[in-house]
mmCIF file of C-alpha atoms in Angstrom:
data_model
loop_
_atom_site.group_PDB
_atom_site.id
_atom_site.type_symbol
_atom_site.label_atom_id
_atom_site.label_comp_id
_atom_site.label_asym_id
_atom_site.label_seq_id
_atom_site.Cartn_x
_atom_site.Cartn_y
_atom_site.Cartn_z
ATOM 1 C CA MET A 66 -29.850 -12.490 10.969
ATOM 2 C CA LYS A 67 -27.863 -15.856 13.384
ATOM 3 C CA ALA A 68 -29.935 -15.910 16.257
ATOM 4 C CA LEU A 69 -33.356 -15.807 13.587
ATOM 5 C CA LYS A 70 -31.439 -18.714 11.618
ATOM 6 C CA ILE A 71 -30.879 -20.610 14.727
ATOM 7 C CA LEU A 72 -33.995 -19.969 15.942
ATOM 8 C CA GLN A 73 -35.343 -21.168 12.195
ATOM 9 C CA SER A 74 -33.245 -24.280 12.713
ATOM 10 C CA SER A 75 -35.007 -25.393 15.538
ATOM 11 C CA LEU A 76 -38.443 -25.152 13.921
ATOM 12 C CA PRO A 77 -40.007 -28.448 12.391
ATOM 13 C CA ALA A 78 -40.518 -28.476 8.838
ATOM 14 C CA SER A 79 -44.168 -27.221 8.456
ATOM 15 C CA THR A 80 -43.119 -24.134 10.971
ATOM 16 C CA TYR A 81 -40.008 -23.059 8.836
ATOM 17 C CA ARG A 82 -41.931 -23.054 5.917
ATOM 18 C CA ASN A 83 -44.435 -20.603 6.939
ATOM 19 C CA THR A 84 -40.713 -17.842 8.316
ATOM 20 C CA PHE A 85 -40.019 -17.768 4.769
ATOM 21 C CA SER A 86 -40.641 -13.394 4.984
ATOM 22 C CA VAL A 87 -39.620 -12.984 8.151
ATOM 23 C CA ALA A 88 -36.616 -10.504 9.003
ATOM 24 C CA SER A 89 -35.549 -10.762 12.375
ATOM 25 C CA ALA A 90 -35.813 -12.627 15.223
ATOM 26 C CA LYS A 91 -37.807 -10.237 17.230
ATOM 27 C CA ASP A 92 -40.782 -10.741 14.443
ATOM 28 C CA LEU A 93 -39.826 -14.763 13.979
ATOM 29 C CA TRP A 94 -41.090 -14.843 17.756
ATOM 30 C CA ASP A 95 -43.874 -12.291 17.587
ATOM 31 C CA LEU A 96 -45.527 -15.067 15.277
ATOM 32 C CA LEU A 97 -44.658 -17.644 16.916
ATOM 33 C CA LYS A 98 -46.052 -15.844 19.627
ATOM 34 C CA SER A 99 -49.183 -14.879 17.965
ATOM 35 C CA GLY A 100 -49.072 -18.869 15.969
ATOM 36 C CA ASN A 101 -49.962 -20.116 19.904
ATOM 37 C CA GLU A 102 -51.728 -17.764 20.987
ATOM 38 C CA ALA A 103 -54.676 -18.189 18.508
ATOM 39 C CA PRO A 104 -55.778 -21.825 19.061
ATOM 40 C CA ASN A 105 -56.840 -20.241 22.192
ATOM 41 C CA ARG A 106 -59.404 -17.447 21.555
ATOM 42 C CA PRO A 107 -62.038 -18.788 20.623
ATOM 43 C CA LYS A 108 -61.974 -20.855 24.460
ATOM 44 C CA LEU A 109 -60.652 -17.839 26.158
ATOM 45 C CA THR A 110 -64.303 -16.167 24.942
ATOM 46 C CA LYS A 111 -66.815 -18.795 25.669
ATOM 47 C CA GLU A 112 -64.791 -19.078 28.917
ATOM 48 C CA PHE A 113 -66.237 -15.299 28.755
ATOM 49 C CA GLU A 114 -69.387 -15.947 27.886
ATOM 50 C CA ASP A 115 -69.873 -18.477 30.403
ATOM 51 C CA LEU A 116 -68.602 -16.380 33.375
ATOM 52 C CA GLU A 117 -70.804 -16.252 36.497
ATOM 53 C CA MET A 118 -70.403 -15.944 40.327
ATOM 54 C CA TYR A 119 -70.439 -19.434 42.057
ATOM 55 C CA ASP A 120 -72.973 -20.527 44.487
ATOM 56 C CA GLY A 121 -71.852 -18.249 47.863
ATOM 57 C CA GLU A 122 -68.194 -17.070 46.183
ATOM 58 C CA SER A 123 -67.455 -13.400 47.595
ATOM 59 C CA MET A 124 -67.472 -10.446 44.723
ATOM 60 C CA ASP A 125 -64.017 -9.860 46.326
ATOM 61 C CA SER A 126 -62.694 -13.773 44.623
ATOM 62 C CA TYR A 127 -65.869 -14.024 41.671
ATOM 63 C CA LEU A 128 -64.126 -9.833 41.203
ATOM 64 C CA GLU A 129 -60.379 -11.389 40.675
ATOM 65 C CA ARG A 130 -61.528 -14.474 38.081
ATOM 66 C CA VAL A 131 -63.206 -11.543 35.779
ATOM 67 C CA LEU A 132 -60.238 -9.311 35.738
ATOM 68 C CA ASP A 133 -57.928 -12.480 34.830
ATOM 69 C CA ILE A 134 -60.608 -12.773 31.837
ATOM 70 C CA VAL A 135 -59.746 -8.954 30.969
ATOM 71 C CA GLU A 136 -55.948 -9.441 31.368
ATOM 72 C CA ARG A 137 -55.850 -12.585 29.144
ATOM 73 C CA PHE A 138 -57.663 -10.896 26.326
ATOM 74 C CA ARG A 139 -55.588 -7.954 26.815
ATOM 75 C CA ARG A 140 -51.978 -9.910 26.275
ATOM 76 C CA TYR A 141 -54.243 -11.888 23.015
ATOM 77 C CA GLY A 142 -54.309 -8.133 22.003
ATOM 78 C CA ASN A 143 -57.881 -8.055 21.795
ATOM 79 C CA PRO A 144 -58.886 -6.622 24.474
ATOM 80 C CA LYS A 145 -62.778 -6.669 25.463
ATOM 81 C CA SER A 146 -64.080 -3.262 25.932
ATOM 82 C CA ASP A 147 -65.196 -1.268 29.059
ATOM 83 C CA ASP A 148 -68.707 -1.531 28.230
ATOM 84 C CA GLU A 149 -68.498 -5.543 27.598
ATOM 85 C CA VAL A 150 -66.802 -5.908 30.979
ATOM 86 C CA ILE A 151 -69.342 -3.712 32.798
ATOM 87 C CA THR A 152 -71.491 -5.604 31.346
ATOM 88 C CA LYS A 153 -70.423 -9.122 32.219
ATOM 89 C CA LEU A 154 -70.287 -8.300 35.827
ATOM 90 C CA LEU A 155 -73.897 -6.891 36.525
ATOM 91 C CA THR A 156 -75.444 -9.574 34.924
ATOM 92 C CA SER A 157 -73.819 -12.879 36.802
ATOM 93 C CA LEU A 158 -74.106 -12.579 40.185
ATOM 94 C CA THR A 159 -75.793 -14.535 42.188
ATOM 95 C CA TRP A 160 -79.108 -14.280 43.391
ATOM 96 C CA PRO A 161 -77.865 -12.893 47.093
ATOM 97 C CA TYR A 162 -76.184 -10.070 45.160
ATOM 98 C CA ASP A 163 -79.851 -9.153 43.249
ATOM 99 C CA GLU A 164 -80.577 -5.917 44.964
ATOM 100 C CA ALA A 165 -76.891 -5.084 44.844
ATOM 101 C CA ALA A 166 -77.206 -5.528 40.863
ATOM 102 C CA THR A 167 -79.551 -3.293 40.763
ATOM 103 C CA VAL A 168 -78.011 -0.352 43.118
ATOM 104 C CA LEU A 169 -75.232 -1.011 40.930
ATOM 105 C CA GLU A 170 -76.959 -0.768 37.676
ATOM 106 C CA GLU A 171 -78.600 3.102 38.969
ATOM 107 C CA ILE A 172 -74.884 4.371 39.470
ATOM 108 C CA MET A 173 -73.502 3.002 36.511
ATOM 109 C CA SER A 174 -76.242 5.002 34.621
ATOM 110 C CA LEU A 175 -74.873 7.601 36.078
ATOM 111 C CA PRO A 176 -72.579 10.217 33.467
ATOM 112 C CA ASP A 177 -69.088 10.177 33.086
ATOM 113 C CA MET A 178 -68.816 6.206 34.830
ATOM 114 C CA THR A 179 -66.382 4.004 33.807
ATOM 115 C CA LEU A 180 -65.060 -0.023 34.729
ATOM 116 C CA ASN A 181 -62.587 0.847 37.451
ATOM 117 C CA ASP A 182 -65.343 2.909 39.440
ATOM 118 C CA LEU A 183 -67.338 -0.402 39.696
ATOM 119 C CA ILE A 184 -64.821 -2.198 40.069
ATOM 120 C CA GLY A 185 -63.641 0.377 43.106
ATOM 121 C CA LEU A 186 -67.165 -0.077 43.912
ATOM 122 C CA CYS A 187 -67.893 -3.679 44.272
ATOM 123 C CA GLY A 188 -63.949 -3.623 45.785
ATOM 124 C CA THR A 189 -66.594 -2.284 48.690
ATOM 125 C CA PHE A 190 -67.933 -5.190 50.002
ATOM 126 C CA GLY A 191 -65.190 -7.188 51.213
ATOM 127 C CA ASP A 192 -65.777 -9.071 54.301
ATOM 128 C CA TYR A 193 -69.193 -7.161 55.291
ATOM 129 C CA PRO A 194 -72.392 -8.289 55.196
ATOM 130 C CA VAL A 195 -73.954 -8.116 51.386
ATOM 131 C CA GLU A 196 -76.773 -6.471 53.148
ATOM 132 C CA PHE A 197 -74.415 -4.109 54.750
ATOM 133 C CA THR A 198 -73.076 -3.156 51.336
ATOM 134 C CA ILE A 199 -76.251 -2.487 50.122
ATOM 135 C CA GLY A 200 -76.608 -0.131 52.408
ATOM 136 C CA GLU A 201 -73.637 1.763 51.567
ATOM 137 C CA LEU A 202 -74.133 1.473 48.196
ATOM 138 C CA LYS A 203 -77.271 3.232 48.053
ATOM 139 C CA LYS A 204 -75.966 6.188 50.156
ATOM 140 C CA SER A 205 -72.788 6.155 47.432
ATOM 141 C CA ARG A 206 -75.564 6.184 44.825
ATOM 142 C CA LYS A 207 -77.449 9.336 46.680
ATOM 143 C CA SER A 208 -74.410 11.128 47.073
ATOM 144 C CA LEU A 209 -72.748 10.986 43.341
ATOM 145 C CA GLU A 210 -76.499 12.096 41.813
ATOM 146 C CA LYS A 211 -76.368 14.208 43.487
ATOM 147 C CA ALA A 212 -72.210 15.615 42.699
ATOM 148 C CA LYS A 213 -73.645 14.488 38.698
ATOM 149 C CA SER A 214 -76.038 16.815 39.108
ATOM 150 C CA GLU A 215 -74.193 19.762 40.336
ATOM 151 C CA GLN A 216 -71.243 18.985 38.432
ATOM 152 C CA MET A 217 -70.050 21.646 35.911
ATOM 153 C CA TRP A 218 -67.912 20.918 33.049
ATOM 154 C CA CYS A 219 -66.650 22.744 29.634
ATOM 155 C CA GLY A 220 -64.672 20.687 27.149
ATOM 156 C CA LEU A 221 -64.079 24.278 25.389
ATOM 157 C CA CYS A 222 -61.571 25.041 28.440
ATOM 158 C CA LYS A 223 -61.338 21.638 29.648
ATOM 159 C CA LYS A 224 -62.412 23.396 33.419
ATOM 160 C CA TYR A 225 -65.115 22.787 35.830
ATOM 161 C CA ASP A 226 -66.064 26.047 37.165
ATOM 162 C CA HIS A 227 -68.413 27.194 34.280
ATOM 163 C CA ASN A 228 -71.068 24.476 31.621
ATOM 164 C CA GLN A 229 -69.600 24.708 27.499
ATOM 165 C CA GLU A 230 -72.613 26.901 27.003
ATOM 166 C CA ASP A 231 -71.606 29.444 28.912
ATOM 167 C CA CYS A 232 -68.079 29.546 28.458
ATOM 168 C CA TYR A 233 -66.727 32.507 25.793
ATOM 169 C CA ARG A 234 -65.456 30.240 23.994
ATOM 170 C CA SER A 235 -68.272 28.845 22.127
ATOM 171 C CA ASP A 236 -68.268 31.649 19.543
ATOM 172 C CA THR A 237 -65.439 32.133 18.308
ATOM 173 C CA SER A 238 -66.980 35.234 16.785
ATOM 174 C CA GLY A 239 -66.421 36.395 20.149
ATOM 175 C CA GLN A 240 -70.168 37.448 19.693
ATOM 176 C CA CYS A 241 -73.065 36.465 22.862
ATOM 177 C CA HIS A 242 -75.760 33.984 22.098
ATOM 178 C CA VAL A 243 -78.008 35.919 24.473
ATOM 179 C CA CYS A 244 -77.302 39.334 23.847
ATOM 180 C CA GLY A 245 -75.699 39.660 21.057
ATOM 181 C CA ALA A 246 -73.363 41.381 22.065
ATOM 182 C CA ARG A 247 -69.819 41.348 21.096
ATOM 183 C CA GLY A 248 -66.226 41.589 23.189
ATOM 184 C CA GLY A 249 -66.667 40.403 27.546
ATOM 185 C CA ASP A 250 -66.868 37.155 28.273
ATOM 186 C CA CYS A 251 -69.958 36.742 25.963
ATOM 187 C CA ALA A 252 -72.584 33.886 27.500
ATOM 188 C CA ARG A 253 -70.820 33.682 30.483
ATOM 189 C CA GLY A 254 -70.380 37.604 32.187
ATOM 190 C CA CYS A 255 -73.692 38.471 29.705
ATOM 191 C CA THR A 256 -75.613 41.032 31.697
ATOM 192 C CA VAL A 257 -78.671 40.581 29.828
ATOM 193 C CA LYS A 258 -78.978 36.687 31.494
ATOM 194 C CA GLU A 259 -78.339 37.590 35.057
ATOM 195 C CA ASN A 260 -80.017 41.284 35.313
ATOM 196 C CA GLY A 261 -82.488 40.926 32.201
ATOM 197 C CA LYS A 262 -80.889 44.114 30.871
ATOM 198 C CA PRO A 263 -78.423 45.331 28.975
ATOM 199 C CA GLU A 264 -75.340 46.803 29.932
ATOM 200 C CA HIS A 265 -72.394 49.103 28.046
ATOM 201 C CA LEU A 266 -69.062 49.065 28.209
ATOM 202 C CA MET A 267 -67.348 52.643 27.404
ATOM 203 C CA LEU A 268 -63.875 53.502 26.939
ATOM 204 C CA ALA A 269 -63.335 57.427 27.827
ATOM 205 C CA VAL A 270 -59.738 58.861 27.881
ATOM 206 C CA THR A 271 -58.306 62.303 27.743
ATOM 207 C CA THR A 272 -56.253 62.709 24.059
ATOM 208 C CA GLY A 273 -55.258 66.722 24.576
ATOM 209 C CA ASP A 274 -55.330 68.015 21.905
ATOM 210 C CA PHE A 275 -55.162 65.398 19.844
ATOM 211 C CA VAL A 276 -57.640 65.949 15.769
ATOM 212 C CA TYR A 277 -59.734 62.922 15.132
ATOM 213 C CA ASP A 278 -59.667 62.444 10.796
ATOM 214 C CA ASP A 279 -63.243 62.421 9.696
ATOM 215 C CA GLY A 280 -63.032 58.277 8.801
ATOM 216 C CA MET A 281 -61.412 57.817 12.386
ATOM 217 C CA TRP A 282 -63.742 55.524 15.257
ATOM 218 C CA MET A 283 -62.561 55.118 18.641
ATOM 219 C CA VAL A 284 -62.689 51.854 19.112
ATOM 220 C CA TYR A 285 -61.251 49.567 22.558
ATOM 221 C CA SER A 286 -61.663 45.274 22.690
ATOM 222 C CA THR A 287 -63.476 45.103 25.358
ATOM 223 C CA ALA A 288 -65.918 48.008 25.190
ATOM 224 C CA SER A 289 -69.535 46.663 23.607
ATOM 225 C CA ASP A 290 -70.148 49.767 21.578
ATOM 226 C CA HIS A 291 -67.743 52.193 20.130
ATOM 227 C CA MET A 292 -67.206 55.550 19.373
ATOM 228 C CA THR A 293 -66.494 58.708 16.841
ATOM 229 C CA PRO A 294 -67.143 62.564 16.994
ATOM 230 C CA TYR A 295 -69.180 62.791 13.445
ATOM 231 C CA LEU A 296 -72.142 62.582 13.758
ATOM 232 C CA LYS A 297 -72.201 62.618 9.541
ATOM 233 C CA GLN A 298 -70.696 58.756 9.889
ATOM 234 C CA PHE A 299 -74.501 57.814 11.125
ATOM 235 C CA THR A 300 -77.553 57.091 8.822
ATOM 236 C CA THR A 301 -79.527 57.591 11.705
ATOM 237 C CA LEU A 302 -79.193 58.086 15.056
ATOM 238 C CA ASP A 303 -81.728 57.240 18.092
ATOM 239 C CA ARG A 304 -81.211 60.400 20.964
ATOM 240 C CA THR A 305 -84.335 58.615 22.478
ATOM 241 C CA TYR A 306 -82.020 55.396 23.530
ATOM 242 C CA LYS A 307 -80.302 55.686 27.035
ATOM 243 C CA ALA A 308 -78.103 52.639 29.008
ATOM 244 C CA PRO A 309 -76.128 52.721 32.241
ATOM 245 C CA CYS A 310 -72.360 52.926 32.451
ATOM 246 C CA TRP A 311 -70.622 52.062 35.052
ATOM 247 C CA ASN A 312 -66.866 53.433 36.484
ATOM 248 C CA GLY A 313 -64.354 50.414 36.012
#
């Protein structure tokens, strides 16, 4: 409280009147800071809108200027979105970079590309001739296109070894959306999807002298079919249907 009073005593009367509701020295400092920054925000917005690469300016130099303005927006508590910065970078390059901008746009249109990816790509120009870097960017584009087309990603279990539509977690009921069977790995392990024919998982056990009650079924969690020794449990029974069984 003493620090707050000391700070308030150093303020002009017009500013002091705006600090009556402040509870601590830190709150007062934050209030003064935001007040000092507020007049600069319209100026910074105009600076960002007018931002363009100078004739003869290197990519590294221009990238540094862009990121400096982006950082100032962040400090003022009004950060620019990645999409805004990406658009600014791709549309404000000078004519020697026209072809490079086209290639960069094609790369950034690929899935999951971020501002950091674009910054990294722009950083490859360095001191190399623009034509050389454009050639390297085209190679990168082909590699990325191939990688993105082959990339698998499951948003349910956060793994790269299968796609979400093939994930056993995609149906919480445990029913395969390909063949309709329950149990197993659902779509990812579906034999209909792979072979065009359903396979059945059966549990075979020896129970000795154990006696099954009339209403008892033999159930196993990963088997696709369950059994009962009592025919009367079935309303209909197709004895012509046969399916392959494998020893596992």
